[in-house]
Structures are given as C-alpha cells and as structure tokens.
mmCIF file of C-alpha atoms in Angstrom:
data_model
loop_
_atom_site.group_PDB
_atom_site.id
_atom_site.type_symbol
_atom_site.label_atom_id
_atom_site.label_comp_id
_atom_site.label_asym_id
_atom_site.label_seq_id
_atom_site.Cartn_x
_atom_site.Cartn_y
_atom_site.Cartn_z
ATOM 1 C CA UNK M 1282 0.000 0.000 0.000
ATOM 2 C CA UNK M 1283 2.973 2.368 -0.448
ATOM 3 C CA UNK M 1284 4.117 4.477 -3.358
ATOM 4 C CA UNK M 1285 3.619 3.177 -6.881
ATOM 5 C CA UNK M 1286 6.590 3.435 -9.209
ATOM 6 C CA UNK M 1287 10.307 3.994 -8.708
ATOM 7 C CA UNK M 1288 10.117 7.620 -9.858
ATOM 8 C CA UNK M 1289 7.669 8.526 -7.097
ATOM 9 C CA UNK M 1290 9.766 6.721 -4.486
ATOM 10 C CA UNK M 1291 12.890 8.555 -5.624
ATOM 11 C CA UNK M 1292 11.153 11.860 -4.902
ATOM 12 C CA UNK M 1293 10.194 10.937 -1.343
ATOM 13 C CA UNK M 1294 11.923 12.425 1.694
ATOM 14 C CA UNK M 1295 12.152 11.379 5.353
ATOM 15 C CA UNK M 1296 12.592 13.675 8.328
ATOM 16 C CA UNK M 1297 14.241 12.265 11.450
ATOM 17 C CA UNK M 1298 14.025 15.548 13.308
ATOM 18 C CA UNK M 1299 12.840 15.918 16.874
ATOM 19 C CA UNK M 1300 9.602 14.305 17.953
ATOM 20 C CA UNK M 1301 9.283 16.357 21.142
ATOM 21 C CA UNK M 1302 7.387 19.618 21.223
ATOM 22 C CA UNK M 1303 9.790 21.029 23.828
ATOM 23 C CA UNK M 1304 12.713 20.575 21.419
ATOM 24 C CA UNK M 1305 10.765 21.770 18.385
ATOM 25 C CA UNK M 1306 9.499 24.960 20.044
ATOM 26 C CA UNK M 1307 12.272 25.639 22.513
ATOM 27 C CA UNK M 1308 10.289 24.908 25.626
ATOM 28 C CA UNK M 1309 7.519 22.915 27.268
ATOM 29 C CA UNK M 1310 4.779 21.905 24.820
ATOM 30 C CA UNK M 1311 1.163 22.780 25.248
ATOM 31 C CA UNK M 1312 0.305 19.266 26.256
ATOM 32 C CA UNK M 1313 2.622 19.275 29.254
ATOM 33 C CA UNK M 1314 4.672 16.296 28.097
ATOM 34 C CA UNK M 1315 6.960 14.328 30.310
ATOM 35 C CA UNK M 1316 10.110 12.391 29.497
ATOM 36 C CA UNK M 1317 8.418 9.160 28.508
ATOM 37 C CA UNK M 1318 7.450 10.177 24.965
ATOM 38 C CA UNK M 1319 3.805 11.037 25.722
ATOM 39 C CA UNK M 1320 1.969 14.181 26.737
ATOM 40 C CA UNK M 1321 -0.223 14.659 29.789
ATOM 41 C CA UNK M 1322 -3.154 13.059 27.976
ATOM 42 C CA UNK M 1323 -1.128 9.973 27.092
ATOM 43 C CA UNK M 1324 -0.852 10.941 23.413
ATOM 44 C CA UNK M 1325 2.490 10.198 21.685
ATOM 45 C CA UNK M 1326 4.513 13.349 21.203
ATOM 46 C CA UNK M 1327 5.318 12.358 17.623
ATOM 47 C CA UNK M 1328 1.616 12.686 16.764
ATOM 48 C CA UNK M 1329 1.482 16.127 18.380
ATOM 49 C CA UNK M 1330 4.479 17.288 16.358
ATOM 50 C CA UNK M 1331 3.065 15.731 13.193
ATOM 51 C CA UNK M 1332 -0.266 17.509 13.632
ATOM 52 C CA UNK M 1333 1.606 20.795 14.083
ATOM 53 C CA UNK M 1334 3.602 20.197 10.878
ATOM 54 C CA UNK M 1335 0.381 19.319 9.005
ATOM 55 C CA UNK M 1336 -1.253 22.561 10.098
ATOM 56 C CA UNK M 1337 1.736 24.522 8.842
ATOM 57 C CA UNK M 1338 1.719 22.621 5.538
ATOM 58 C CA UNK M 1339 -1.981 23.275 4.969
ATOM 59 C CA UNK M 1340 -1.411 26.968 5.594
ATOM 60 C CA UNK M 1341 1.263 27.104 2.881
ATOM 61 C CA UNK M 1342 1.166 26.721 -0.905
ATOM 62 C CA UNK M 1343 2.929 23.357 -0.592
ATOM 63 C CA UNK M 1344 -0.230 21.527 0.469
ATOM 64 C CA UNK M 1345 -1.256 20.947 -3.152
ATOM 65 C CA UNK M 1346 2.085 19.374 -4.037
ATOM 66 C CA UNK M 1347 3.185 17.379 -0.973
ATOM 67 C CA UNK M 1348 1.529 14.847 1.335
ATOM 68 C CA UNK M 1349 2.962 13.833 4.696
ATOM 69 C CA UNK M 1350 2.776 10.589 6.696
ATOM 70 C CA UNK M 1351 3.869 9.635 10.188
ATOM 71 C CA UNK M 1352 5.467 6.158 10.011
ATOM 72 C CA UNK M 1353 8.015 3.961 11.771
ATOM 73 C CA UNK M 1354 11.533 4.512 10.475
ATOM 74 C CA UNK M 1355 11.943 1.865 7.719
ATOM 75 C CA UNK M 1356 15.761 2.123 7.930
ATOM 76 C CA UNK M 1357 15.943 1.527 11.667
ATOM 77 C CA UNK M 1358 17.868 -1.558 12.777
ATOM 78 C CA UNK M 1359 18.534 -2.779 16.339
ATOM 79 C CA UNK M 1360 22.132 -1.962 17.141
ATOM 80 C CA UNK M 1361 22.552 -0.061 13.884
ATOM 81 C CA UNK M 1362 24.552 3.124 13.280
ATOM 82 C CA UNK M 1363 24.029 6.164 15.459
ATOM 83 C CA UNK M 1364 20.731 7.838 14.806
ATOM 84 C CA UNK M 1365 19.064 4.619 13.723
ATOM 85 C CA UNK M 1366 19.434 2.570 16.894
ATOM 86 C CA UNK M 1367 16.913 1.661 19.538
ATOM 87 C CA UNK M 1368 18.238 4.458 21.720
ATOM 88 C CA UNK M 1369 16.843 6.986 19.278
ATOM 89 C CA UNK M 1370 13.369 5.541 19.497
ATOM 90 C CA UNK M 1371 10.741 7.634 21.170
ATOM 91 C CA UNK M 1372 9.600 6.317 24.530
ATOM 92 C CA UNK M 1373 10.880 3.131 26.105
ATOM 93 C CA UNK M 1374 9.500 0.527 23.708
ATOM 94 C CA UNK M 1375 12.883 -0.096 22.097
ATOM 95 C CA UNK M 1376 11.261 -0.148 18.672
ATOM 96 C CA UNK M 1377 11.826 2.065 15.631
ATOM 97 C CA UNK M 1378 11.334 5.816 16.103
ATOM 98 C CA UNK M 1379 8.632 7.738 14.280
ATOM 99 C CA UNK M 1380 9.606 9.769 11.234
ATOM 100 C CA UNK M 1381 7.769 12.072 8.854
ATOM 101 C CA UNK M 1382 7.641 10.862 5.239
ATOM 102 C CA UNK M 1383 7.012 13.427 2.501
ATOM 103 C CA UNK M 1384 5.986 12.300 -0.987
ATOM 104 C CA UNK M 1385 4.473 14.064 -4.022
ATOM 105 C CA UNK M 1386 0.725 14.620 -3.988
ATOM 106 C CA UNK M 1387 0.525 12.706 -7.276
ATOM 107 C CA UNK M 1388 1.864 9.508 -5.688
ATOM 108 C CA UNK M 1389 -0.863 6.940 -5.150
ATOM 109 C CA UNK M 1390 -1.154 3.478 -3.574
ATOM 110 C CA UNK M 1391 -0.143 0.517 -5.720
ATOM 111 C CA UNK M 1392 -3.813 -0.012 -6.555
ATOM 112 C CA UNK M 1393 -4.526 3.690 -6.936
ATOM 113 C CA UNK M 1394 -5.271 3.664 -10.647
ATOM 114 C CA UNK M 1395 -8.428 2.376 -12.249
ATOM 115 C CA UNK M 1396 -8.453 -1.210 -13.494
ATOM 116 C CA UNK M 1397 -7.489 -1.902 -17.072
ATOM 117 C CA UNK M 1398 -9.545 -3.933 -19.525
ATOM 118 C CA UNK M 1399 -7.940 -7.235 -18.519
ATOM 119 C CA UNK M 1400 -8.401 -6.543 -14.817
ATOM 120 C CA UNK M 1401 -12.032 -5.585 -15.380
ATOM 121 C CA UNK M 1402 -12.611 -8.831 -17.278
ATOM 122 C CA UNK M 1403 -11.082 -10.848 -14.443
ATOM 123 C CA UNK M 1404 -13.190 -8.912 -11.925
ATOM 124 C CA UNK M 1405 -16.317 -9.710 -13.936
ATOM 125 C CA UNK M 1406 -15.415 -13.392 -14.025
ATOM 126 C CA UNK M 1407 -14.813 -13.287 -10.267
ATOM 127 C CA UNK M 1408 -18.281 -11.801 -9.734
ATOM 128 C CA UNK M 1409 -19.906 -14.528 -11.841
ATOM 129 C CA UNK M 1410 -17.895 -17.233 -10.071
ATOM 130 C CA UNK M 1411 -18.892 -15.832 -6.666
ATOM 131 C CA UNK M 1412 -22.580 -15.816 -7.587
ATOM 132 C CA UNK M 1413 -22.244 -19.424 -8.766
ATOM 133 C CA UNK M 1414 -20.381 -20.681 -5.697
ATOM 134 C CA UNK M 1415 -22.721 -18.822 -3.345
ATOM 135 C CA UNK M 1416 -25.779 -20.417 -4.919
ATOM 136 C CA UNK M 1417 -24.046 -23.822 -4.862
ATOM 137 C CA UNK M 1418 -23.346 -23.271 -1.164
ATOM 138 C CA UNK M 1419 -27.017 -22.448 -0.560
ATOM 139 C CA UNK M 1420 -27.979 -25.711 -2.283
ATOM 140 C CA UNK M 1421 -25.555 -27.774 -0.166
ATOM 141 C CA UNK M 1422 -27.062 -26.265 2.990
ATOM 142 C CA UNK M 1423 -30.379 -27.870 2.011
ATOM 143 C CA UNK M 1424 -28.824 -31.110 0.730
ATOM 144 C CA UNK M 1425 -29.339 -32.961 4.040
ATOM 145 C CA UNK M 1426 -33.063 -32.170 4.024
ATOM 146 C CA UNK M 1427 -34.787 -35.401 2.878
ATOM 147 C CA UNK M 1428 -37.722 -33.588 1.254
ATOM 148 C CA UNK M 1429 -35.448 -31.261 -0.700
ATOM 149 C CA UNK M 1430 -33.085 -34.059 -1.737
ATOM 150 C CA UNK M 1431 -35.938 -36.264 -2.933
ATOM 151 C CA UNK M 1432 -37.545 -33.439 -4.921
ATOM 152 C CA UNK M 1433 -34.333 -32.358 -6.674
ATOM 153 C CA UNK M 1434 -32.513 -35.680 -7.160
ATOM 154 C CA UNK M 1435 -35.232 -38.307 -7.433
ATOM 155 C CA UNK M 1436 -38.071 -36.270 -8.941
ATOM 156 C CA UNK M 1437 -35.969 -33.741 -10.873
ATOM 157 C CA UNK M 1438 -38.108 -30.889 -9.620
ATOM 158 C CA UNK M 1439 -35.932 -27.795 -10.166
ATOM 159 C CA UNK M 1440 -38.642 -25.622 -8.600
ATOM 160 C CA UNK M 1441 -37.436 -26.873 -5.223
ATOM 161 C CA UNK M 1442 -34.246 -24.853 -5.737
ATOM 162 C CA UNK M 1443 -36.277 -21.712 -5.083
ATOM 163 C CA UNK M 1444 -36.169 -22.577 -1.373
ATOM 164 C CA UNK M 1445 -32.384 -21.954 -1.481
ATOM 165 C CA UNK M 1446 -32.769 -18.307 -2.476
ATOM 166 C CA UNK M 1447 -33.106 -16.910 1.092
ATOM 167 C CA UNK M 1448 -29.691 -18.301 2.016
ATOM 168 C CA UNK M 1449 -28.222 -17.194 -1.313
ATOM 169 C CA UNK M 1450 -29.418 -13.602 -0.979
ATOM 170 C CA UNK M 1451 -28.697 -13.553 2.748
ATOM 171 C CA UNK M 1452 -25.020 -14.429 2.275
ATOM 172 C CA UNK M 1453 -24.682 -11.807 -0.465
ATOM 173 C CA UNK M 1454 -26.493 -9.226 1.683
ATOM 174 C CA UNK M 1455 -24.008 -9.719 4.519
ATOM 175 C CA UNK M 1456 -21.152 -9.175 2.098
ATOM 176 C CA UNK M 1457 -22.803 -5.995 0.824
ATOM 177 C CA UNK M 1458 -23.122 -4.779 4.419
ATOM 178 C CA UNK M 1459 -19.434 -5.572 4.940
ATOM 179 C CA UNK M 1460 -18.430 -3.432 1.972
ATOM 180 C CA UNK M 1461 -20.915 -0.684 2.861
ATOM 181 C CA UNK M 1462 -19.235 -0.377 6.263
ATOM 182 C CA UNK M 1463 -15.888 0.065 4.501
ATOM 183 C CA UNK M 1464 -17.374 2.766 2.263
ATOM 184 C CA UNK M 1465 -18.827 4.680 5.229
ATOM 185 C CA UNK M 1466 -15.559 4.441 7.189
ATOM 186 C CA UNK M 1467 -13.612 5.567 4.123
ATOM 187 C CA UNK M 1468 -15.805 8.644 3.685
ATOM 188 C CA UNK M 1469 -15.561 9.522 7.364
ATOM 189 C CA UNK M 1470 -11.753 9.246 7.168
ATOM 190 C CA UNK M 1471 -11.509 10.986 3.770
ATOM 191 C CA UNK M 1472 -10.030 7.945 2.015
ATOM 192 C CA UNK M 1473 -10.950 6.955 -1.527
ATOM 193 C CA UNK M 1474 -11.450 3.243 -2.217
ATOM 194 C CA UNK M 1475 -12.119 1.367 -5.430
ATOM 195 C CA UNK M 1476 -14.830 -1.092 -6.338
ATOM 196 C CA UNK M 1477 -14.531 -4.327 -4.336
ATOM 197 C CA UNK M 1478 -13.793 -7.549 -6.195
ATOM 198 C CA UNK M 1479 -15.461 -10.647 -4.629
ATOM 199 C CA UNK M 1480 -13.554 -13.887 -4.135
ATOM 200 C CA UNK M 1481 -15.479 -17.144 -4.708
ATOM 201 C CA UNK M 1482 -15.328 -20.036 -2.251
ATOM 202 C CA UNK M 1483 -16.555 -23.587 -2.723
ATOM 203 C CA UNK M 1484 -16.872 -23.985 1.064
ATOM 204 C CA UNK M 1485 -18.862 -20.904 2.132
ATOM 205 C CA UNK M 1486 -19.831 -19.254 -1.149
ATOM 206 C CA UNK M 1487 -17.487 -16.282 -0.881
ATOM 207 C CA UNK M 1488 -14.353 -15.422 1.076
ATOM 208 C CA UNK M 1489 -15.213 -11.729 0.907
ATOM 209 C CA UNK M 1490 -13.858 -8.979 -1.323
ATOM 210 C CA UNK M 1491 -10.583 -7.300 -2.169
ATOM 211 C CA UNK M 1492 -11.071 -3.556 -1.700
ATOM 212 C CA UNK M 1493 -8.324 -1.448 -3.337
ATOM 213 C CA UNK M 1494 -7.207 1.861 -1.870
ATOM 214 C CA UNK M 1495 -7.266 4.817 -4.263
ATOM 215 C CA UNK M 1496 -5.676 7.287 -1.822
ATOM 216 C CA UNK M 1497 -3.547 6.970 1.294
ATOM 217 C CA UNK M 1498 -5.142 7.070 4.748
ATOM 218 C CA UNK M 1499 -3.866 10.099 6.672
ATOM 219 C CA UNK M 1500 -2.796 8.043 9.681
ATOM 220 C CA UNK M 1501 -2.532 4.538 11.058
ATOM 221 C CA UNK M 1502 -5.656 5.144 13.089
ATOM 222 C CA UNK M 1503 -7.623 5.912 9.933
ATOM 223 C CA UNK M 1504 -6.307 2.747 8.293
ATOM 224 C CA UNK M 1505 -7.214 0.706 11.378
ATOM 225 C CA UNK M 1506 -10.759 2.083 11.425
ATOM 226 C CA UNK M 1507 -11.157 1.425 7.711
ATOM 227 C CA UNK M 1508 -9.865 -2.147 7.949
ATOM 228 C CA UNK M 1509 -11.915 -3.180 10.993
ATOM 229 C CA UNK M 1510 -15.190 -1.502 10.058
ATOM 230 C CA UNK M 1511 -16.362 -4.202 7.628
ATOM 231 C CA UNK M 1512 -15.605 -7.348 9.661
ATOM 232 C CA UNK M 1513 -16.849 -5.927 12.966
ATOM 233 C CA UNK M 1514 -20.176 -4.707 11.568
ATOM 234 C CA UNK M 1515 -20.704 -8.000 9.746
ATOM 235 C CA UNK M 1516 -19.876 -10.042 12.848
ATOM 236 C CA UNK M 1517 -22.400 -8.133 14.959
ATOM 237 C CA UNK M 1518 -25.164 -8.600 12.374
ATOM 238 C CA UNK M 1519 -24.195 -12.251 11.896
ATOM 239 C CA UNK M 1520 -24.390 -12.924 15.634
ATOM 240 C CA UNK M 1521 -27.867 -11.393 15.715
ATOM 241 C CA UNK M 1522 -28.853 -13.575 12.738
ATOM 242 C CA UNK M 1523 -27.521 -16.719 14.430
ATOM 243 C CA UNK M 1524 -29.412 -15.948 17.632
ATOM 244 C CA UNK M 1525 -32.610 -15.131 15.771
ATOM 245 C CA UNK M 1526 -32.251 -18.264 13.657
ATOM 246 C CA UNK M 1527 -31.908 -20.508 16.705
ATOM 247 C CA UNK M 1528 -34.893 -18.867 18.395
ATOM 248 C CA UNK M 1529 -37.059 -19.242 15.291
ATOM 249 C CA UNK M 1530 -35.961 -22.862 14.957
ATOM 250 C CA UNK M 1531 -37.069 -23.676 18.504
ATOM 251 C CA UNK M 1532 -40.436 -22.011 17.980
ATOM 252 C CA UNK M 1533 -41.117 -23.482 14.522
ATOM 253 C CA UNK M 1534 -43.850 -26.022 13.831
ATOM 254 C CA UNK M 1535 -43.105 -29.562 12.682
ATOM 255 C CA UNK M 1536 -44.289 -28.698 9.186
ATOM 256 C CA UNK M 1537 -41.995 -25.680 8.986
ATOM 257 C CA UNK M 1538 -39.007 -27.689 10.195
ATOM 258 C CA UNK M 1539 -39.409 -30.061 7.240
ATOM 259 C CA UNK M 1540 -38.675 -27.233 4.788
ATOM 260 C CA UNK M 1541 -35.661 -25.784 6.606
ATOM 261 C CA UNK M 1542 -31.950 -26.343 5.905
ATOM 262 C CA UNK M 1543 -30.301 -29.134 7.869
ATOM 263 C CA UNK M 1544 -26.807 -29.170 9.334
ATOM 264 C CA UNK M 1545 -24.929 -31.744 11.455
ATOM 265 C CA UNK M 1546 -25.453 -31.208 15.177
ATOM 266 C CA UNK M 1547 -21.669 -31.166 15.565
ATOM 267 C CA UNK M 1548 -21.635 -27.795 13.828
ATOM 268 C CA UNK M 1549 -23.445 -26.332 16.826
ATOM 269 C CA UNK M 1550 -20.656 -27.584 19.060
ATOM 270 C CA UNK M 1551 -17.726 -26.689 16.821
ATOM 271 C CA UNK M 1552 -16.702 -23.637 18.846
ATOM 272 C CA UNK M 1553 -17.164 -22.107 22.264
ATOM 273 C CA UNK M 1554 -19.241 -19.271 20.796
ATOM 274 C CA UNK M 1555 -21.625 -21.504 18.854
ATOM 275 C CA UNK M 1556 -21.892 -23.973 21.730
ATOM 276 C CA UNK M 1557 -22.728 -21.196 24.192
ATOM 277 C CA UNK M 1558 -25.401 -19.668 21.949
ATOM 278 C CA UNK M 1559 -26.952 -23.055 21.248
ATOM 279 C CA UNK M 1560 -26.917 -24.034 24.936
ATOM 280 C CA UNK M 1561 -28.819 -20.866 25.837
ATOM 281 C CA UNK M 1562 -31.243 -20.607 22.910
ATOM 282 C CA UNK M 1563 -31.695 -24.230 21.807
ATOM 283 C CA UNK M 1564 -30.393 -26.492 24.610
ATOM 284 C CA UNK M 1565 -32.035 -29.670 23.288
ATOM 285 C CA UNK M 1566 -29.796 -29.601 20.216
ATOM 286 C CA UNK M 1567 -26.767 -30.033 22.481
ATOM 287 C CA UNK M 1568 -28.100 -33.500 23.419
ATOM 288 C CA UNK M 1569 -28.206 -34.685 19.808
ATOM 289 C CA UNK M 1570 -25.348 -36.905 18.489
ATOM 290 C CA UNK M 1571 -22.695 -34.981 16.552
ATOM 291 C CA UNK M 1572 -23.398 -36.589 13.178
ATOM 292 C CA UNK M 1573 -27.196 -36.285 13.291
ATOM 293 C CA UNK M 1574 -28.635 -33.608 10.970
ATOM 294 C CA UNK M 1575 -30.865 -31.049 12.653
ATOM 295 C CA UNK M 1576 -33.146 -28.489 10.946
ATOM 296 C CA UNK M 1577 -32.263 -24.836 11.436
ATOM 297 C CA UNK M 1578 -33.829 -21.610 10.251
ATOM 298 C CA UNK M 1579 -32.145 -20.034 7.176
ATOM 299 C CA UNK M 1580 -31.152 -17.053 9.318
ATOM 300 C CA UNK M 1581 -28.870 -19.352 11.293
ATOM 301 C CA UNK M 1582 -26.959 -20.513 8.209
ATOM 302 C CA UNK M 1583 -26.664 -16.940 6.929
ATOM 303 C CA UNK M 1584 -25.292 -15.738 10.253
ATOM 304 C CA UNK M 1585 -22.897 -18.652 10.582
ATOM 305 C CA UNK M 1586 -21.543 -18.011 7.096
ATOM 306 C CA UNK M 1587 -21.087 -14.336 7.924
ATOM 307 C CA UNK M 1588 -19.139 -15.209 11.078
ATOM 308 C CA UNK M 1589 -16.829 -17.593 9.224
ATOM 309 C CA UNK M 1590 -16.249 -15.116 6.399
ATOM 310 C CA UNK M 1591 -15.503 -12.289 8.848
ATOM 311 C CA UNK M 1592 -13.118 -14.482 10.821
ATOM 312 C CA UNK M 1593 -11.217 -15.323 7.625
ATOM 313 C CA UNK M 1594 -11.052 -11.623 6.716
ATOM 314 C CA UNK M 1595 -9.580 -10.842 10.137
ATOM 315 C CA UNK M 1596 -6.612 -13.179 9.645
ATOM 316 C CA UNK M 1597 -3.441 -11.036 9.891
ATOM 317 C CA UNK M 1598 -2.357 -11.876 6.352
ATOM 318 C CA UNK M 1599 -1.304 -9.535 3.538
ATOM 319 C CA UNK M 1600 -3.965 -7.081 2.423
ATOM 320 C CA UNK M 1601 -6.860 -8.811 4.111
ATOM 321 C CA UNK M 1602 -8.704 -6.604 6.582
ATOM 322 C CA UNK M 1603 -6.870 -8.335 9.407
ATOM 323 C CA UNK M 1604 -3.507 -7.832 7.715
ATOM 324 C CA UNK M 1605 -4.127 -4.125 7.217
ATOM 325 C CA UNK M 1606 -5.392 -3.744 10.776
ATOM 326 C CA UNK M 1607 -2.372 -5.551 12.240
ATOM 327 C CA UNK M 1608 0.010 -3.468 10.139
ATOM 328 C CA UNK M 1609 -1.729 -0.288 11.303
ATOM 329 C CA UNK M 1610 -1.551 -1.279 14.963
ATOM 330 C CA UNK M 1611 1.925 -2.836 15.161
ATOM 331 C CA UNK M 1612 3.845 -1.675 12.091
ATOM 332 C CA UNK M 1613 4.854 -3.302 8.814
ATOM 333 C CA UNK M 1614 7.795 -5.247 10.254
ATOM 334 C CA UNK M 1615 5.650 -7.090 12.761
ATOM 335 C CA UNK M 1616 2.867 -7.506 10.195
ATOM 336 C CA UNK M 1617 5.178 -9.209 7.673
ATOM 337 C CA UNK M 1618 6.438 -11.645 10.314
ATOM 338 C CA UNK M 1619 2.984 -12.456 11.688
ATOM 339 C CA UNK M 1620 1.578 -12.820 8.167
ATOM 340 C CA UNK M 1621 4.286 -15.348 7.294
ATOM 341 C CA UNK M 1622 3.787 -17.305 10.523
ATOM 342 C CA UNK M 1623 0.013 -17.345 10.021
ATOM 343 C CA UNK M 1624 0.396 -18.774 6.514
ATOM 344 C CA UNK M 1625 2.820 -21.418 7.807
ATOM 345 C CA UNK M 1626 0.447 -22.465 10.584
ATOM 346 C CA UNK M 1627 -2.462 -22.641 8.153
ATOM 347 C CA UNK M 1628 -0.425 -24.726 5.696
ATOM 348 C CA UNK M 1629 0.661 -27.133 8.415
ATOM 349 C CA UNK M 1630 -2.903 -27.426 9.716
ATOM 350 C CA UNK M 1631 -4.227 -28.085 6.198
ATOM 351 C CA UNK M 1632 -1.613 -30.749 5.423
ATOM 352 C CA UNK M 1633 -1.927 -32.474 8.799
ATOM 353 C CA UNK M 1634 -5.719 -32.537 8.650
#
C-alpha cells in the first residue's frame, strides 16, 4: 500500500528531526509532556508534532504538491549506526522511532489507478464465479433435508431450488453490508477506495472482497478504522442472525421444520461461541449426536456463514482486513512476520488434517 513506481519513491523524503514539542518549540509543549514520549493526555509526542507540521503545511502553498505521513523509520535496525538505533526511538518501547515521510501529492497506492480492460474482465469473471459458488453453497445447505433431496434428485423438480434463495441472498447481503461499512468508514476518514472484487469459495460461497485503496489514509488510526469496520459490523449482524435463527428454529412447527436447511449437530458444538449460543437458545440440540442432521432456520446458516467469512477476513495476512489492521496497529515489520507465521500455521494445519 505504499508508493507506486520507482520515480515517485525517488522523490520521497524522510525527516528524522525531533519528535518532542519542547525541542521543536524551545520549551515545554502545550500538552505538558513528560520524558516518557507522551503528553499529559497519554498521546504520543510524535503525533502532536506531526499535527503541528500538518497545520503549517496546509497553511502554505505546498499543500497541493506534498503529502505527509507519520510512520516507523523503515531504515531503523537494532544496534545499527548512530541515529538509527533503539536508543533513538521515542519512549521506552525499544522499537523504531517515528519519522515524517514526505511524498508528491501525485503519488498513489499501488492499486490507486483504475483497473485496465484485462483486470475488469477478471473482476467480472470473479463476480460470476462468486454468484455461482454462493448459490451452490445455498444448495448444499439444504442437501441434508430429505424432502429437498428427494424433490431435486429423485423427482428432478428444479422448482425446489427456489427454497435456497433466502440463504443465497442472505449471504450476499451480509457481504454488501461488509463493503458498505468500509465505504462509510472511508468517507468519514476521507479515504478513496475502489470497487470491491469478490472472491469465490466452494466452502462458504465467498471469502469476501478485495477492496483497493485509491488514496492513502492520513494516519494509522484511519487505516485501522477502515480495515476493521467491515468485519466488525458483519460479525455483529451475523451474531444477531444466528441468535434469531436458533430462536425461530425452537419455535417453529413440525411442518416448517421439514422445509428448513439441515446441518450436522456437531456444527453447533464446533466452537465455544456456537456452543454457548446453542446451549442458551436451543439447549435440546446439544443432546443430539454430533453426526445427526438437525433443521435450522435459514437465518442461522446466513449468520454462521457471515461469522466464518468475517473471521477469515480478520486473519493477519497480507492485504486482508486483518492484515491491514495488524500493520496499522503494530507496524509493517511485525505484520510481515505475523503474516508469514500465520500462513505457515495454516499450511501445516491443512496438510496435517
């Protein structure tokens, strides 16, 4: 998510000047900072200095040509040369110090430009594939229902597939909510984002979307808010859907239960969260053998899919929402390491079964 093109990078500049208001202004800063790298309100002094520099930039004619960012020093190394060692870091964390990065206003994120014809074609194919896999997922949710299976397989009645549409549209609706939350957060933080590209999944219909950044967030906090907005909103709505689905399942008539999706009872016990919700809202299901299919309201399957999709998006990997959030909170160095370790653990878990 940094500068696109070598020419733009060559025109960037880094300032390793003071990060203390007392040094920058020749006296005690307005915040009443101490010697531990934070002001009286607990705010890092580097942010206070950065805000002061931004105000001065906006008041000058340079604001239309230069954009500034507060980042960790990318050239810092533990035990490196003077000026780049841990001793120069602000505070007592022992990590890299904060610096101010200046780049041309024209510099954009790597995905800052609009998609070309080939990319648009691939995005269109991805949309079609996602619609297909999501509908296939909705069908598999009903596959364990004897009435549905008999109608579709034995009688060839394709009209029975209409019963899958609530799950199909429900899963897509949750994904739309996810992206809508990103759009709202982006507007609130004055960040431009591109059109999301959905990723198909044979297991849950869709893994989510890749949302390109068209402009840089002004701070790590803005990036963190943007990254977490989608998954958190979707998880809350999905939890409500799961709870409502379990409640409606318990109160449904025998006739209604015959037309509902069916899932193995073990799915209700697959995690502490699902087990707790089921124990409270539908305790009798917890007594059913793990392999026995049980009918559930479509809202339950929609909510469960939304929870799984959000959890996958929160993995601290690459440019997933979780990867961007982790990078915003802990820096790119830590994010690269954690991303690699996460992929290794996932690969080992997949190969070992």
